Short mmCIF file of C-alpha atoms in Angstrom, two decimals:
data_model
loop_
_atom_site.label_atom_id
_atom_site.label_comp_id
_atom_site.label_asym_id
_atom_site.label_seq_id
_atom_site.Cartn_x
_atom_site.Cartn_y
_atom_site.Cartn_z
CA MET A 610 -47.80 -0.64 50.10
CA PRO A 611 -49.30 2.40 51.86
CA THR A 612 -52.42 1.83 53.92
CA ILE A 613 -55.55 3.91 53.55
CA GLU A 614 -54.74 5.27 57.03
CA SER A 615 -51.32 6.50 55.89
CA ILE A 616 -52.87 8.12 52.82
CA ILE A 617 -55.47 9.91 54.94
CA ASP A 618 -52.75 10.99 57.37
CA ALA A 619 -50.73 12.44 54.47
CA ILE A 620 -53.82 14.32 53.26
CA ASP A 621 -54.41 15.65 56.78
CA GLN A 622 -50.83 16.92 56.87
CA LEU A 623 -51.20 18.67 53.51
CA LYS A 624 -51.83 22.33 54.27
CA PRO A 625 -55.37 23.04 53.01
CA LEU A 626 -56.22 25.93 50.76
CA THR A 627 -56.89 29.16 52.59
CA GLY A 628 -60.43 29.95 53.66
CA VAL A 629 -60.70 32.61 50.98
CA ALA A 630 -59.65 30.13 48.28
CA GLY A 631 -62.34 27.74 49.48
CA LYS A 632 -64.92 30.51 49.28
CA VAL A 633 -63.77 31.38 45.75
CA ILE A 634 -63.94 27.74 44.67
CA ALA A 635 -67.49 27.58 46.06
CA LEU A 636 -68.35 30.46 43.71
CA LEU A 637 -67.64 28.17 40.75
CA ASP A 638 -71.02 26.55 41.41
CA ASP A 639 -72.85 29.83 42.09
CA PRO A 640 -74.26 31.39 38.91
CA ASP A 641 -75.60 34.38 40.88
CA CYS A 642 -72.21 35.50 42.16
CA GLY A 643 -71.38 39.08 41.20
CA LEU A 644 -68.47 41.50 41.24
CA SER A 645 -69.20 42.77 44.75
CA ASP A 646 -69.36 39.21 46.17
CA LEU A 647 -65.90 38.36 44.86
CA SER A 648 -64.47 41.73 45.87
CA ASP A 649 -65.80 41.35 49.43
CA ILE A 650 -64.09 37.95 49.75
CA ILE A 651 -60.73 39.17 48.51
CA ARG A 652 -60.45 42.55 50.21
CA HIS A 653 -60.26 41.04 53.70
CA GLU A 654 -57.03 39.19 52.79
CA PRO A 655 -54.18 41.74 52.52
CA ALA A 656 -51.47 39.26 51.51
CA LEU A 657 -53.72 37.71 48.87
CA THR A 658 -54.70 41.13 47.56
CA ALA A 659 -51.03 42.12 47.27
CA ASN A 660 -50.18 39.04 45.23
CA LEU A 661 -53.32 39.43 43.12
CA LEU A 662 -52.32 42.98 42.23
CA LYS A 663 -48.76 41.84 41.50
CA LEU A 664 -50.09 39.37 38.95
CA ALA A 665 -52.69 41.75 37.51
CA ASN A 666 -49.93 44.29 36.88
CA SER A 667 -47.51 41.74 35.38
CA ALA A 668 -46.39 41.77 31.76
CA TYR A 669 -48.62 38.77 31.07
CA TYR A 670 -51.78 40.87 31.18
CA GLY A 671 -50.31 44.05 29.73
CA LEU A 672 -53.08 46.25 31.10
CA PRO A 673 -52.99 50.00 30.44
CA GLY A 674 -52.31 51.87 33.66
CA LYS A 675 -51.82 50.54 37.18
CA ILE A 676 -54.32 48.32 39.01
CA HIS A 677 -54.62 49.54 42.61
CA ASP A 678 -57.30 47.36 44.25
CA ALA A 679 -59.13 44.06 43.89
CA LYS A 680 -62.36 45.64 42.66
CA GLN A 681 -60.49 47.48 39.92
CA ALA A 682 -58.76 44.22 38.93
CA ILE A 683 -62.16 42.54 38.58
CA VAL A 684 -63.47 45.40 36.42
CA TYR A 685 -60.46 45.33 34.08
CA LEU A 686 -59.84 41.58 33.95
CA GLY A 687 -63.32 40.18 34.51
CA MET A 688 -64.49 37.86 37.28
CA SER A 689 -63.28 34.69 35.57
CA GLN A 690 -59.71 35.97 35.25
CA VAL A 691 -59.61 37.20 38.85
CA VAL A 692 -60.95 33.89 40.18
CA ASP A 693 -58.16 32.16 38.24
CA LEU A 694 -55.56 34.52 39.69
CA VAL A 695 -56.79 34.05 43.26
CA LEU A 696 -56.47 30.30 42.86
CA LEU A 697 -53.00 30.64 41.32
CA VAL A 698 -51.87 32.58 44.37
CA SER A 699 -53.54 30.18 46.81
CA CYS A 700 -52.22 26.99 45.20
CA ALA A 701 -48.62 28.02 44.55
CA GLU A 702 -47.26 26.83 47.90
CA ARG A 703 -48.67 23.30 47.55
CA PHE A 704 -47.01 22.65 44.19
CA SER A 705 -43.79 24.67 44.24
CA GLY A 706 -41.46 22.17 45.95
CA SER A 707 -39.67 19.22 44.39
CA HIS A 708 -41.45 15.89 43.95
CA GLU A 709 -38.63 13.42 43.58
CA GLY A 710 -40.85 10.35 43.44
CA TYR A 711 -42.16 11.60 40.11
CA GLY A 712 -38.78 12.89 38.95
CA LEU A 713 -39.81 16.53 39.28
CA LYS A 714 -37.38 19.22 40.39
CA ALA A 715 -38.49 22.20 42.46
CA GLY A 716 -41.16 24.19 40.64
CA GLU A 717 -41.74 21.72 37.81
CA LEU A 718 -45.07 20.39 39.11
CA TRP A 719 -46.22 23.99 39.59
CA LYS A 720 -45.14 24.99 36.09
CA GLY A 721 -47.03 22.04 34.63
CA ALA A 722 -50.10 22.87 36.72
CA VAL A 723 -50.20 26.51 35.59
CA SER A 724 -49.40 25.74 31.96
CA GLY A 725 -52.11 23.08 31.80
CA ALA A 726 -54.62 25.42 33.40
CA ILE A 727 -53.91 28.19 30.89
CA MET A 728 -54.15 25.85 27.90
CA ALA A 729 -57.32 24.26 29.28
CA SER A 730 -58.83 27.73 29.61
CA ASP A 731 -57.86 28.50 26.00
CA LEU A 732 -59.47 25.25 24.83
CA ALA A 733 -62.62 26.04 26.82
CA GLN A 734 -62.82 29.43 25.15
CA ILE A 735 -62.47 27.88 21.68
CA LYS A 736 -65.30 25.48 22.52
CA GLY A 737 -67.44 28.28 23.95
CA LEU A 738 -67.77 26.54 27.31
CA LYS A 739 -69.28 28.68 30.05
CA GLN A 740 -67.46 27.19 33.05
CA LYS A 741 -63.98 28.37 32.13
CA SER A 742 -62.92 28.98 35.73
CA LEU A 743 -64.06 25.50 36.76
CA ILE A 744 -61.98 23.99 33.94
CA PHE A 745 -59.01 26.23 34.79
CA THR A 746 -59.21 25.13 38.43
CA GLY A 747 -59.57 21.45 37.53
CA ALA A 748 -56.46 21.64 35.35
CA LEU A 749 -54.54 23.61 37.98
CA LEU A 750 -55.31 21.03 40.70
CA ARG A 751 -55.32 17.92 38.53
CA ASP A 752 -52.13 16.51 40.06
CA ILE A 753 -52.70 17.41 43.72
CA GLY A 754 -52.63 13.67 44.39
CA LYS A 755 -48.96 13.58 43.39
CA VAL A 756 -48.16 15.94 46.25
CA VAL A 757 -49.63 13.42 48.70
CA LEU A 758 -48.30 10.24 47.07
CA ASP A 759 -44.78 11.56 46.49
CA GLN A 760 -43.45 10.33 49.83
CA HIS A 761 -44.79 6.83 49.14
CA ILE A 762 -43.76 6.58 45.52
CA ARG A 763 -40.10 7.40 46.14
CA SER A 764 -39.32 3.92 47.45
CA ALA A 765 -41.62 2.23 44.92
CA ALA A 766 -40.67 4.17 41.78
CA GLY A 767 -38.33 1.42 40.55
CA LYS A 768 -41.07 -1.23 40.76
CA ILE A 769 -43.62 1.02 39.05
CA LEU A 770 -41.27 1.95 36.22
CA HIS A 771 -40.31 -1.70 35.72
CA ARG A 772 -43.96 -2.61 35.27
CA VAL A 773 -44.80 0.14 32.79
CA LYS A 774 -41.67 -0.65 30.78
CA THR A 775 -42.28 -4.41 30.63
CA GLN A 776 -46.09 -4.64 30.60
CA PRO A 777 -48.86 -2.87 28.65
CA LEU A 778 -49.81 -0.67 31.60
CA THR A 779 -50.41 3.05 32.03
CA PHE A 780 -48.59 4.75 34.89
CA PRO A 781 -51.74 5.03 37.06
CA GLU A 782 -52.44 1.32 36.52
CA ALA A 783 -48.92 0.49 37.70
CA GLU A 784 -49.33 2.83 40.67
CA ARG A 785 -52.46 0.93 41.70
CA GLN A 786 -50.73 -2.43 41.36
CA VAL A 787 -47.71 -1.41 43.43
CA LEU A 788 -49.15 1.15 45.87
CA GLY A 789 -52.82 0.22 45.97
CA TYR A 790 -53.83 3.74 44.82
CA ASP A 791 -53.00 6.02 41.93
CA HIS A 792 -52.47 9.77 42.07
CA VAL A 793 -55.86 10.64 40.56
CA GLN A 794 -57.70 8.55 43.14
CA VAL A 795 -55.74 10.26 45.91
CA GLY A 796 -56.36 13.65 44.27
CA ALA A 797 -60.09 12.97 44.39
CA MET A 798 -59.75 12.09 48.09
CA VAL A 799 -58.08 15.46 48.69
CA ALA A 800 -60.87 17.22 46.76
CA ARG A 801 -63.50 15.52 48.94
CA LYS A 802 -61.57 16.27 52.13
CA TRP A 803 -61.41 19.95 51.18
CA GLN A 804 -65.11 19.93 50.24
CA PHE A 805 -64.64 21.03 46.64
CA PRO A 806 -67.78 21.20 44.47
CA GLY A 807 -68.76 17.83 43.01
CA SER A 808 -67.97 18.97 39.47
CA LEU A 809 -64.39 19.82 40.47
CA GLN A 810 -63.98 16.50 42.29
CA CYS A 811 -65.17 14.79 39.11
CA ILE A 812 -62.59 16.52 36.90
CA ILE A 813 -59.70 15.68 39.23
CA ARG A 814 -60.83 12.04 39.46
CA PHE A 815 -61.42 11.42 35.75
CA TYR A 816 -59.15 13.70 33.75
CA HIS A 817 -56.94 10.75 32.77
CA ALA A 818 -60.04 8.80 31.70
CA PRO A 819 -62.66 11.38 30.66
CA LEU A 820 -64.68 8.86 28.68
CA GLU A 821 -65.55 7.27 32.04
CA ALA A 822 -66.71 10.59 33.55
CA LYS A 823 -70.49 10.77 33.84
CA GLY A 824 -70.94 14.17 35.45
CA CYS A 825 -68.09 16.16 33.90
CA PHE A 826 -67.27 14.55 30.56
CA MET A 827 -66.70 17.77 28.63
CA GLU A 828 -64.70 19.49 31.37
CA ALA A 829 -62.57 16.41 32.11
CA SER A 830 -61.93 15.98 28.37
CA VAL A 831 -60.61 19.54 28.08
CA VAL A 832 -58.30 19.03 31.08
CA HIS A 833 -57.19 15.66 29.67
CA LEU A 834 -56.26 17.29 26.38
CA ALA A 835 -54.43 20.19 28.07
CA ASP A 836 -52.46 17.68 30.16
CA ALA A 837 -51.47 15.79 27.00
CA MET A 838 -50.39 19.07 25.38
CA CYS A 839 -48.12 19.82 28.36
CA ARG A 840 -46.45 16.44 27.89
CA LYS A 841 -46.03 17.00 24.17
CA MET A 842 -44.39 20.38 24.88
CA GLU A 843 -42.26 18.78 27.63
CA ILE A 844 -43.44 21.23 30.28
CA GLY A 845 -42.49 20.00 33.75
CA PRO A 846 -41.70 16.48 32.49
CA GLY A 847 -41.75 13.66 35.04
CA VAL A 848 -40.80 9.98 34.97
CA ASP A 849 -44.44 9.08 34.35
CA ASP A 850 -44.90 11.21 31.22
CA PRO A 851 -44.06 8.52 28.60
CA PHE A 852 -46.67 6.17 30.03
CA TYR A 853 -49.97 7.84 29.19
CA PRO A 854 -51.10 6.54 25.81
CA GLY A 855 -52.92 9.05 23.65
CA ASP A 856 -56.63 8.62 23.00
CA GLY A 857 -57.78 10.35 19.83
CA ARG A 858 -61.41 9.84 20.82
CA VAL A 859 -61.13 12.65 23.39
CA ALA A 860 -60.08 15.31 20.86
CA ARG A 861 -62.69 14.06 18.39
CA SER A 862 -65.40 14.23 21.04
CA LEU A 863 -64.50 17.90 21.51
CA GLY A 864 -64.60 18.50 17.77
CA LEU A 865 -60.91 19.47 17.67
CA ASP A 866 -58.49 18.43 14.97
CA ASN A 867 -54.69 18.37 15.02
CA ALA A 868 -54.50 21.84 13.46
CA GLY A 869 -56.70 23.35 16.16
CA ILE A 870 -54.73 21.70 18.95
CA GLN A 871 -51.44 22.77 17.40
CA GLY A 872 -52.77 26.33 17.18
CA VAL A 873 -53.39 26.41 20.94
CA MET A 874 -49.90 25.07 21.63
CA ASP A 875 -48.30 27.58 19.25
CA ASN A 876 -50.19 30.43 20.90
CA PHE A 877 -49.13 29.19 24.34
CA GLY A 878 -45.50 28.99 23.20
CA LYS A 879 -45.63 32.68 22.32
CA LYS A 880 -46.87 33.46 25.86
CA MET A 881 -44.13 31.56 27.69
CA ALA A 882 -41.87 34.54 28.46
CA HIS A 883 -44.77 36.41 30.07
CA ILE A 884 -46.16 33.30 31.78
CA ASN A 885 -42.90 32.91 33.69
CA ALA A 886 -44.01 35.97 35.70
CA LEU A 887 -46.84 33.84 37.10
CA PHE A 888 -44.36 31.45 38.75
CA ASP A 889 -42.86 34.03 41.10
CA VAL A 890 -45.77 34.35 43.55
CA GLN A 891 -44.78 33.50 47.12
#
């Protein structure tokens, strides 16, 4: 069983998000942030700007004409979309490798992160929620704890899988029994270590159990539902996927029925060819 010291050491070794990504995440809690504030943050990062423009000009967005600078991207796409793109670029490196402890080949955790973030954003738009970028970011980073726990879970995967297959346990419950921590708890530790806003920490900690979330119930519920939709569509499937029982109360609390949820998944399926362009950022 890993000690708290070994978990903290693994978090310390995890390359943190760039300074610019941290500044952008801080904007999620700043209602007074404007176009010039975001542009000033981005324009001092040439590599980030290059990747941002690569994404803005990809087939996924299908914009008329060529986007030449960050400020132009913000004007055409809107601040929310550009914040999402900056975070996609900044987070790609942390998720793109293989995570064998969870049965994930190279790129599968990243594909699941991006797909969940896009579907969560679509759900937020349907619900008319204002904090779309916060929800997008929460979905994108929801499994950051798996990156840290992967090295520990590799030797314990057999024990964890035996428990979930023979006992009425969810995968996180089995993780806690075998390892002492589950991936959402560790994800929340990463979020605190990196000084994410409290609302983002809350989503990462409670997205598997949004009914327990006191400060981010609606946002965590949207991310929970998007995560379930990824599993249903078998996007980036891992060994843990069969062991998250559905909870119809979450969808009902959001006022969504099966037809509405299916509509989001169908729409996402149509986007898949273009979305693949988002997985090429280095």
